[in-house]
């Protein structure tokens, strides 16, 4: 018996990884459907831009609260406890949002939707950190690739079902989410690696590093959060401004729309290859090189000022930053679920504030000047990430 137990413990928990792949993909799918059909939500409730911003602000406030609450709950009860109930609430909230026709009900629904999103985000990322340690090799980038692929599928689904009322689509995706969560209950109960890191960490070089002081660890978590905010600001810039950038270069509607698709495809491809590259070169080197590529690619596109260069620049941004967030979450997760919640919450503030900041800068200068912001921040990630990731 003493010879069998270690072998059983060292077997990679592939069923846990498959479970997390499904959670990440479903999260990306739901968020893409919600975001892509936002104009239909706005039209059904007859909302102006200002009122719609209140709905989005409600979702953002709920999400940040969920990230912070999720960190505490996962620390106390284990992150796997946040994979089922928040997912059910997430699906129900999406379905209910499709039925809302007034501003107050939309705001309330958006707050609940964002809260469930934040709880589920912490649950899947903190669980992924523990599962990665059990595998004793990088798997985080592949899990985040599942999110990107789910988002691409969600956007495509929303695009080909524009003939369908949004409340019907939301109800269908909400029901799918609830059903998937209920189906996953046995898998979560049988999971062996989601709630705690394995005791056998000899193969993990980070385990040999000296323990950080509380003050140093706290500072590192905030540095990781700042880097996450920089990365997600660039992601928000791509989502909201890449098509506008191409349009300003006199591109056709189809070419302008292709900019974000190419960015998303490059990010998904980079994340699919990210685990192998991380194993070979290490996260500090990979993130530094990738962020340098992102800054140089988009920076060169802005200087060149042509549509082909712009498309390549947005692709370079997506590919270059593809492994940054998975690496930052892995580093934060070694400080516990609360650290994951803090880094994720700080990062999402960048995602929310970034597009507005770019718009404000563009109104006083030009769009080309404003888009230098993600270039500068990608360069900052290249400069500061090595030390932050190496110290974890």
Coordinates of C-alpha atoms in Angstrom, one line a residue:
X1 CA 0.0 0.0 0.0
X2 CA 2.8 2.4 0.8
X3 CA 4.2 2.0 -2.8
X4 CA 0.8 2.5 -4.5
X5 CA -0.3 5.7 -2.7
X6 CA 2.5 8.0 -4.1
X7 CA 1.9 6.8 -7.7
X8 CA -1.8 7.4 -7.3
X9 CA -1.2 10.9 -6.0
X10 CA 1.2 11.7 -8.8
X11 CA -1.3 10.9 -11.6
X12 CA -2.4 14.1 -13.3
X13 CA -6.0 14.9 -12.5
X14 CA -7.1 14.9 -16.1
X15 CA -10.8 14.8 -15.2
X16 CA -10.4 18.0 -13.1
X17 CA -8.7 19.7 -16.0
X18 CA -11.5 18.7 -18.4
X19 CA -14.0 20.1 -15.9
X20 CA -12.2 23.4 -15.8
X21 CA -11.9 23.6 -19.5
X22 CA -15.7 23.4 -19.7
X23 CA -16.1 26.1 -17.1
X24 CA -13.7 28.5 -18.8
X25 CA -15.3 27.9 -22.2
X26 CA -18.8 28.4 -20.8
X27 CA -17.8 31.6 -19.1
X28 CA -16.4 33.0 -22.4
X29 CA -19.5 31.9 -24.3
X30 CA -21.9 33.6 -21.9
X31 CA -19.9 36.8 -21.8
X32 CA -19.6 37.0 -25.6
X33 CA -23.4 36.4 -26.1
X34 CA -24.2 39.1 -23.5
X35 CA -21.8 41.7 -25.0
X36 CA -22.5 41.0 -28.7
X37 CA -26.3 41.3 -28.3
X38 CA -26.1 44.5 -26.1
X39 CA -27.6 46.7 -28.9
X40 CA -30.7 44.5 -28.8
X41 CA -30.9 44.9 -25.0
X42 CA -30.6 48.7 -25.5
X43 CA -33.3 48.8 -28.1
X44 CA -35.7 46.6 -26.2
X45 CA -35.6 48.9 -23.2
X46 CA -35.3 52.1 -25.3
X47 CA -32.1 53.1 -23.5
X48 CA -29.9 56.0 -24.5
X49 CA -26.1 55.8 -24.2
X50 CA -26.1 57.3 -20.8
X51 CA -28.7 54.8 -19.4
X52 CA -26.9 51.9 -21.0
X53 CA -23.7 52.9 -19.3
X54 CA -25.6 52.7 -16.0
X55 CA -26.5 49.1 -16.8
X56 CA -22.8 48.3 -17.7
X57 CA -21.7 50.1 -14.6
X58 CA -24.0 47.9 -12.5
X59 CA -22.5 44.7 -14.1
X60 CA -19.0 46.0 -13.4
X61 CA -19.8 46.9 -9.8
X62 CA -21.3 43.5 -9.2
X63 CA -18.3 41.8 -10.8
X64 CA -15.8 43.6 -8.7
X65 CA -17.8 42.8 -5.6
X66 CA -18.0 39.2 -6.6
X67 CA -14.3 39.0 -7.2
X68 CA -13.6 40.3 -3.7
X69 CA -16.2 38.2 -2.0
X70 CA -15.2 35.2 -4.0
X71 CA -11.6 35.5 -2.8
X72 CA -12.7 35.3 0.8
X73 CA -15.2 32.5 0.2
X74 CA -12.7 30.4 -1.7
X75 CA -10.1 31.0 1.0
X76 CA -12.5 29.8 3.7
X77 CA -14.4 27.0 1.9
X78 CA -12.3 26.1 -1.2
X79 CA -12.7 27.5 -4.7
X80 CA -14.6 24.4 -6.0
X81 CA -17.6 25.6 -4.0
X82 CA -17.8 28.6 -6.4
X83 CA -18.1 26.5 -9.5
X84 CA -21.8 25.3 -9.3
X85 CA -24.1 27.8 -7.5
X86 CA -22.5 30.9 -9.1
X87 CA -22.8 29.2 -12.5
X88 CA -26.5 28.5 -11.9
X89 CA -27.1 32.1 -10.9
X90 CA -25.0 33.3 -13.9
X91 CA -27.3 31.4 -16.3
X92 CA -30.5 32.5 -14.6
X93 CA -29.4 36.1 -14.5
X94 CA -28.7 36.1 -18.2
X95 CA -32.1 34.6 -18.9
X96 CA -33.8 37.2 -16.7
X97 CA -31.8 40.0 -18.3
X98 CA -33.4 39.1 -21.6
X99 CA -36.9 39.7 -20.1
X100 CA -36.0 43.1 -18.6
X101 CA -37.6 46.1 -20.3
X102 CA -37.0 48.9 -17.8
X103 CA -33.8 50.6 -16.6
X104 CA -34.2 49.7 -12.9
X105 CA -34.8 46.0 -13.6
X106 CA -31.9 45.9 -16.0
X107 CA -29.6 47.5 -13.5
X108 CA -30.6 45.0 -10.8
X109 CA -30.2 42.1 -13.2
X110 CA -26.8 43.4 -14.3
X111 CA -25.6 43.6 -10.7
X112 CA -26.6 40.0 -10.0
X113 CA -25.1 38.9 -13.4
X114 CA -21.8 40.6 -12.6
X115 CA -21.7 39.3 -9.0
X116 CA -22.1 35.7 -10.3
X117 CA -19.5 36.4 -12.9
X118 CA -17.0 37.5 -10.3
X119 CA -17.6 34.6 -8.0
X120 CA -17.3 32.1 -10.9
X121 CA -14.1 33.8 -12.2
X122 CA -12.4 33.4 -8.8
X123 CA -13.6 29.8 -8.5
X124 CA -12.3 28.7 -11.8
X125 CA -9.0 30.6 -11.7
X126 CA -8.2 29.6 -8.1
X127 CA -9.1 26.0 -8.8
X128 CA -6.9 26.1 -11.9
X129 CA -3.9 27.2 -9.9
X130 CA -4.3 24.1 -7.6
X131 CA -4.9 21.8 -10.6
X132 CA -1.8 23.2 -12.4
X133 CA 0.3 22.4 -9.3
X134 CA -1.1 18.9 -9.3
X135 CA -0.1 18.5 -12.9
X136 CA 3.4 19.8 -12.1
X137 CA 3.5 21.5 -15.5
X138 CA 1.8 24.6 -16.9
X139 CA -1.8 24.2 -18.0
X140 CA -3.2 27.7 -17.2
X141 CA -2.7 29.1 -20.7
X142 CA -4.7 26.3 -22.2
X143 CA -7.5 26.9 -19.8
X144 CA -7.6 30.6 -20.7
X145 CA -7.5 29.5 -24.4
X146 CA -10.8 27.6 -23.7
X147 CA -12.2 31.0 -22.5
X148 CA -11.1 32.7 -25.7
X149 CA -12.5 29.9 -27.9
X150 CA -15.7 30.0 -26.0
X151 CA -15.9 33.7 -26.5
X152 CA -15.3 33.3 -30.3
X153 CA -18.0 30.7 -30.4
X154 CA -20.4 32.9 -28.5
X155 CA -19.7 35.9 -30.8
X156 CA -20.3 33.7 -33.8
X157 CA -23.5 32.3 -32.4
X158 CA -24.8 35.7 -31.6
X159 CA -23.9 36.9 -35.1
X160 CA -25.7 34.1 -36.9
X161 CA -28.8 34.3 -34.7
X162 CA -29.5 38.0 -35.2
X163 CA -32.9 37.0 -36.6
X164 CA -33.7 35.5 -33.1
X165 CA -35.1 37.8 -30.4
X166 CA -32.3 38.4 -27.8
X167 CA -34.6 37.2 -25.0
X168 CA -34.9 33.8 -26.6
X169 CA -31.2 33.5 -27.2
X170 CA -30.5 34.6 -23.6
X171 CA -33.0 32.0 -22.3
X172 CA -31.4 29.3 -24.4
X173 CA -27.8 30.1 -23.3
X174 CA -29.0 30.6 -19.7
X175 CA -30.7 27.2 -19.7
X176 CA -27.5 25.6 -21.2
X177 CA -25.4 27.2 -18.4
X178 CA -27.7 25.9 -15.7
X179 CA -27.8 22.4 -17.2
X180 CA -24.1 22.3 -17.6
X181 CA -23.6 23.4 -13.9
X182 CA -26.0 20.7 -12.7
X183 CA -24.2 18.1 -14.9
X184 CA -20.9 19.1 -13.4
X185 CA -21.9 18.5 -9.8
X186 CA -20.6 14.9 -9.6
X187 CA -17.3 16.0 -11.2
X188 CA -16.8 18.7 -8.7
X189 CA -17.6 16.4 -5.8
X190 CA -15.1 13.8 -7.1
X191 CA -12.4 16.4 -7.8
X192 CA -9.1 15.8 -6.0
X193 CA -7.0 18.9 -7.0
X194 CA -9.3 21.9 -7.1
X195 CA -9.4 22.9 -3.4
X196 CA -5.8 22.4 -2.3
X197 CA -2.3 22.3 -3.7
X198 CA -0.7 18.8 -3.6
X199 CA 1.8 18.1 -0.9
X200 CA 4.3 16.7 -3.4
X201 CA 5.9 19.8 -4.9
X202 CA 9.4 18.6 -5.3
X203 CA 9.2 18.9 -9.1
X204 CA 8.0 22.4 -8.9
X205 CA 11.0 24.8 -8.7
X206 CA 8.9 27.5 -7.2
X207 CA 8.5 25.4 -4.1
X208 CA 12.1 25.6 -3.3
X209 CA 12.0 29.4 -3.1
X210 CA 12.1 31.1 0.3
X211 CA 8.8 32.2 1.7
X212 CA 8.1 35.9 1.2
X213 CA 7.4 38.2 4.1
X214 CA 3.8 39.3 4.4
X215 CA 4.7 42.9 3.3
X216 CA 6.7 41.7 0.3
X217 CA 3.9 39.3 -0.7
X218 CA 1.3 42.1 -0.4
X219 CA 3.4 44.4 -2.6
X220 CA 3.9 41.7 -5.2
X221 CA 0.1 41.0 -5.4
X222 CA -0.6 44.7 -6.1
X223 CA 2.2 44.7 -8.7
X224 CA 0.6 41.7 -10.4
X225 CA -2.7 43.5 -10.2
X226 CA -1.3 46.5 -11.9
X227 CA 0.2 44.4 -14.6
X228 CA -3.1 42.6 -15.1
X229 CA -4.8 46.0 -15.4
X230 CA -2.3 47.0 -18.1
X231 CA -3.0 43.8 -20.0
X232 CA -6.8 44.0 -19.8
X233 CA -6.7 47.7 -20.7
X234 CA -5.1 46.6 -24.0
X235 CA -7.8 44.0 -24.4
X236 CA -10.5 46.6 -23.9
X237 CA -8.8 48.8 -26.4
X238 CA -8.8 46.0 -29.0
X239 CA -12.5 45.2 -28.3
X240 CA -13.7 48.8 -28.5
X241 CA -11.2 50.7 -30.6
X242 CA -9.6 48.3 -33.1
X243 CA -12.5 48.6 -35.7
X244 CA -12.6 52.4 -35.2
X245 CA -8.9 52.6 -35.8
X246 CA -9.2 50.7 -39.1
X247 CA -12.1 52.8 -40.1
X248 CA -10.1 56.0 -39.5
X249 CA -7.6 54.6 -42.0
X250 CA -10.4 54.5 -44.6
X251 CA -10.8 50.7 -44.5
X252 CA -14.0 49.0 -45.5
X253 CA -16.6 47.9 -42.9
X254 CA -15.5 44.2 -43.4
X255 CA -11.8 45.1 -42.9
X256 CA -12.5 47.1 -39.9
X257 CA -14.5 44.3 -38.3
X258 CA -11.7 41.9 -39.1
X259 CA -9.3 43.7 -36.8
X260 CA -10.8 42.4 -33.5
X261 CA -11.4 39.0 -35.0
X262 CA -7.7 38.7 -35.9
X263 CA -6.7 40.0 -32.5
X264 CA -8.9 37.4 -30.8
X265 CA -7.7 34.6 -33.1
X266 CA -4.1 35.5 -32.4
X267 CA -4.7 35.5 -28.6
X268 CA -6.4 32.2 -28.7
X269 CA -3.6 30.7 -30.8
X270 CA -1.0 32.1 -28.5
X271 CA -2.8 30.6 -25.4
X272 CA -3.0 27.2 -27.1
X273 CA 0.7 27.2 -27.5
X274 CA 1.4 29.0 -24.2
X275 CA 1.7 26.0 -21.9
X276 CA 4.4 24.4 -24.1
X277 CA 6.3 27.7 -24.4
X278 CA 6.0 28.3 -20.6
X279 CA 7.4 24.8 -19.9
X280 CA 10.3 25.5 -22.3
X281 CA 11.2 29.1 -21.5
X282 CA 9.5 29.9 -18.2
X283 CA 6.8 32.5 -17.6
X284 CA 9.1 35.5 -16.8
X285 CA 10.9 35.2 -20.2
X286 CA 7.8 34.4 -22.2
X287 CA 5.7 37.3 -20.8
X288 CA 8.6 39.7 -21.3
X289 CA 9.2 38.7 -24.9
X290 CA 5.5 38.6 -25.7
X291 CA 4.8 42.1 -24.2
X292 CA 7.7 43.4 -26.2
X293 CA 6.2 42.0 -29.3
X294 CA 2.8 43.5 -28.4
X295 CA 4.3 47.0 -27.8
X296 CA 6.5 46.9 -30.9
X297 CA 3.8 45.5 -33.2
X298 CA 1.1 48.0 -32.3
X299 CA 3.6 50.8 -32.0
X300 CA 4.9 50.2 -35.5
X301 CA 1.4 50.0 -36.9
X302 CA 0.5 53.4 -35.4
X303 CA 3.7 55.0 -36.8
X304 CA 3.1 53.4 -40.3
X305 CA -0.5 54.5 -40.5
X306 CA -1.7 51.9 -43.0
X307 CA -4.5 49.4 -42.8
X308 CA -2.4 46.3 -43.5
X309 CA 0.1 47.4 -40.8
X310 CA -2.8 48.1 -38.4
X311 CA -4.2 44.6 -38.9
X312 CA -0.7 43.1 -38.2
X313 CA -0.3 45.4 -35.2
X314 CA -3.6 44.2 -33.5
X315 CA -2.6 40.6 -34.2
X316 CA 0.8 41.2 -32.6
X317 CA -1.0 42.7 -29.6
X318 CA -3.2 39.7 -29.2
X319 CA -0.4 37.1 -29.7
X320 CA 2.1 39.1 -27.5
X321 CA -0.2 39.4 -24.5
X322 CA -1.9 36.0 -24.9
X323 CA 0.1 34.3 -22.1
X324 CA 0.4 37.3 -19.8
X325 CA -2.9 37.0 -17.9
X326 CA -2.6 33.2 -17.4
X327 CA 0.9 33.7 -16.0
X328 CA -0.2 36.5 -13.7
X329 CA -3.1 34.5 -12.4
X330 CA -0.8 31.5 -11.7
X331 CA 1.6 33.8 -9.8
X332 CA -1.2 35.4 -7.8
X333 CA -2.8 32.0 -7.1
X334 CA 0.3 30.9 -5.2
X335 CA -0.6 33.5 -2.6
X336 CA -4.1 32.0 -2.2
X337 CA -7.6 32.7 -3.5
X338 CA -7.7 36.1 -2.0
X339 CA -4.7 37.1 -4.1
X340 CA -6.5 35.8 -7.2
X341 CA -9.5 37.9 -6.4
X342 CA -7.4 41.0 -5.8
X343 CA -5.4 40.6 -9.0
X344 CA -8.5 39.8 -11.1
X345 CA -10.5 42.8 -9.6
X346 CA -7.6 45.2 -10.3
X347 CA -7.2 43.8 -13.8
X348 CA -10.9 44.2 -14.6
X349 CA -10.7 47.9 -13.5
X350 CA -8.2 48.3 -16.3
X351 CA -10.6 46.6 -18.8
X352 CA -13.5 48.8 -17.7
X353 CA -11.6 52.1 -17.5
X354 CA -9.3 51.6 -20.6
X355 CA -11.7 52.2 -23.4
X356 CA -13.1 55.3 -21.7
X357 CA -9.6 56.7 -21.1
X358 CA -8.6 56.1 -24.7
X359 CA -11.8 58.0 -25.8
X360 CA -11.0 60.9 -23.5
X361 CA -7.4 61.2 -24.8
X362 CA -8.6 60.9 -28.4
X363 CA -11.1 63.8 -27.9
X364 CA -8.2 66.1 -26.9
X365 CA -5.6 64.8 -29.3
X366 CA -6.1 62.1 -31.9
X367 CA -7.0 58.4 -31.9
X368 CA -3.5 57.5 -33.0
X369 CA -2.1 59.3 -30.0
X370 CA -4.6 57.8 -27.6
X371 CA -3.8 54.3 -28.9
X372 CA -0.2 54.8 -27.8
X373 CA -1.6 54.1 -24.2
X374 CA -1.8 50.3 -24.7
X375 CA 1.6 50.4 -26.4
X376 CA 3.2 52.2 -23.4
X377 CA 1.5 49.8 -21.0
X378 CA 2.6 46.7 -22.9
X379 CA 6.1 48.1 -22.7
X380 CA 5.6 48.5 -19.0
X381 CA 4.5 44.9 -18.7
X382 CA 7.7 43.8 -20.5
X383 CA 9.8 45.9 -18.1
X384 CA 8.1 45.0 -14.8
X385 CA 6.7 41.5 -15.3
X386 CA 10.0 39.6 -15.1
X387 CA 10.7 40.6 -11.6
X388 CA 7.1 40.1 -10.4
X389 CA 6.8 36.6 -11.9
X390 CA 10.3 35.5 -10.9
X391 CA 9.7 36.4 -7.3
X392 CA 6.6 34.2 -7.0

